[in-house]
Short mmCIF file of C-alpha atoms in Angstrom, two decimals:
data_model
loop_
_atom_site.label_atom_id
_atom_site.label_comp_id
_atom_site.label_asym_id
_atom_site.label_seq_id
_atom_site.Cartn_x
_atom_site.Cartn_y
_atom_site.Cartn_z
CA UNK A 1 100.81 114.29 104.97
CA UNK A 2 97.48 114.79 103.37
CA UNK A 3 94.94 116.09 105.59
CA UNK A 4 91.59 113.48 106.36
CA UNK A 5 89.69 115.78 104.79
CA UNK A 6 91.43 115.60 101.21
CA UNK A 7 89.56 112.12 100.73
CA UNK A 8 90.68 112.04 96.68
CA UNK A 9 94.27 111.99 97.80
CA UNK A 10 94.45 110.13 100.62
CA UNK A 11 92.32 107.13 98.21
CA UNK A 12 94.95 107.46 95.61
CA UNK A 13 97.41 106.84 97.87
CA UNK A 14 96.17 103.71 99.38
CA UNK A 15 95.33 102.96 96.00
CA UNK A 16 98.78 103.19 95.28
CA UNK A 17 100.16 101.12 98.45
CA UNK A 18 97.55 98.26 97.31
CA UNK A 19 99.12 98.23 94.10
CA UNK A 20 102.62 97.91 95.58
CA UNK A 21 101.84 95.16 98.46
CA UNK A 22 100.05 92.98 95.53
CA UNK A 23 103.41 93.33 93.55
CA UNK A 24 105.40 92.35 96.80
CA UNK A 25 102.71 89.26 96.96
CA UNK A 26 101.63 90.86 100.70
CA UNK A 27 97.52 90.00 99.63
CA UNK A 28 96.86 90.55 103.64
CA UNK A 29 98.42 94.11 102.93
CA UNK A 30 97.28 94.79 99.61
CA UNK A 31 93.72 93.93 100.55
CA UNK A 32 93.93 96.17 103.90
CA UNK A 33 95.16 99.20 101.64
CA UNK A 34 92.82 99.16 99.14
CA UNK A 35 89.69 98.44 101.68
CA UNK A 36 91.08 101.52 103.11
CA UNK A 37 91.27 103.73 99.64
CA UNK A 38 87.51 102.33 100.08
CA UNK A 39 87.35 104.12 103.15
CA UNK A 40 87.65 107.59 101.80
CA UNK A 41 85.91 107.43 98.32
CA UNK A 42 83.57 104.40 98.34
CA UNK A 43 82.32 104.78 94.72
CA UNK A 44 85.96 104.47 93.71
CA UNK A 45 85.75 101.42 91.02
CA UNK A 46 89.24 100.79 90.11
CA UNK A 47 89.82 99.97 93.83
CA UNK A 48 86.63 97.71 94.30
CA UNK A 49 87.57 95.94 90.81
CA UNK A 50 91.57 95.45 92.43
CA UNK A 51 89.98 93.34 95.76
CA UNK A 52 87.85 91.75 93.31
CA UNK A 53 90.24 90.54 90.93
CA UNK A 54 93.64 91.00 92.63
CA UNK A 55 91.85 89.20 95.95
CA UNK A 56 88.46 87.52 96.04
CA UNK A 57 88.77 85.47 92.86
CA UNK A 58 92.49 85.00 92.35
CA UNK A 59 92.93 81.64 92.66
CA UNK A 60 97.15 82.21 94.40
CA UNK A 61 95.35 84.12 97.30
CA UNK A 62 94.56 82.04 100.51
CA UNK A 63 91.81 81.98 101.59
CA UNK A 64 92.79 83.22 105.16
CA UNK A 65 92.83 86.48 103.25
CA UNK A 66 90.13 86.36 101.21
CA UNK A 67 88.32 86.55 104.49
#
């Protein structure tokens, strides 16, 4: 229910969906989520260090997903 405009919240909560797709082991979903907190607040490191770790060098991911 955030409005676009209210980029910091609308990053935390894809932030937070990331968080919970990764824990459900949905990478397709968790990637999508946080590539979308990206969206609103592109300087936001804890999401760029999630795809990095959580996604492009995790070993469990597939690499349909890693893209």
């Amino acid at each position: 229910n955030y409005p676009e405009s209210d980029h910091y919240h609308l990053n935390e909560a894809w932030n937070n969906i990331g968080s919970v797709y990764y824990d459900m082991l949905d990478y397709a979903g968790a990637r999508h989520a946080w590539e979308k907190a990206l969206e609103y607040r592109p300087d936001d490191r804890m999401a760029r260090d999630n795809l990095n770790e959580c996604i492009f060098t995790n070993p469990d991911v597939p690499d349909w997903v890693k893209g």
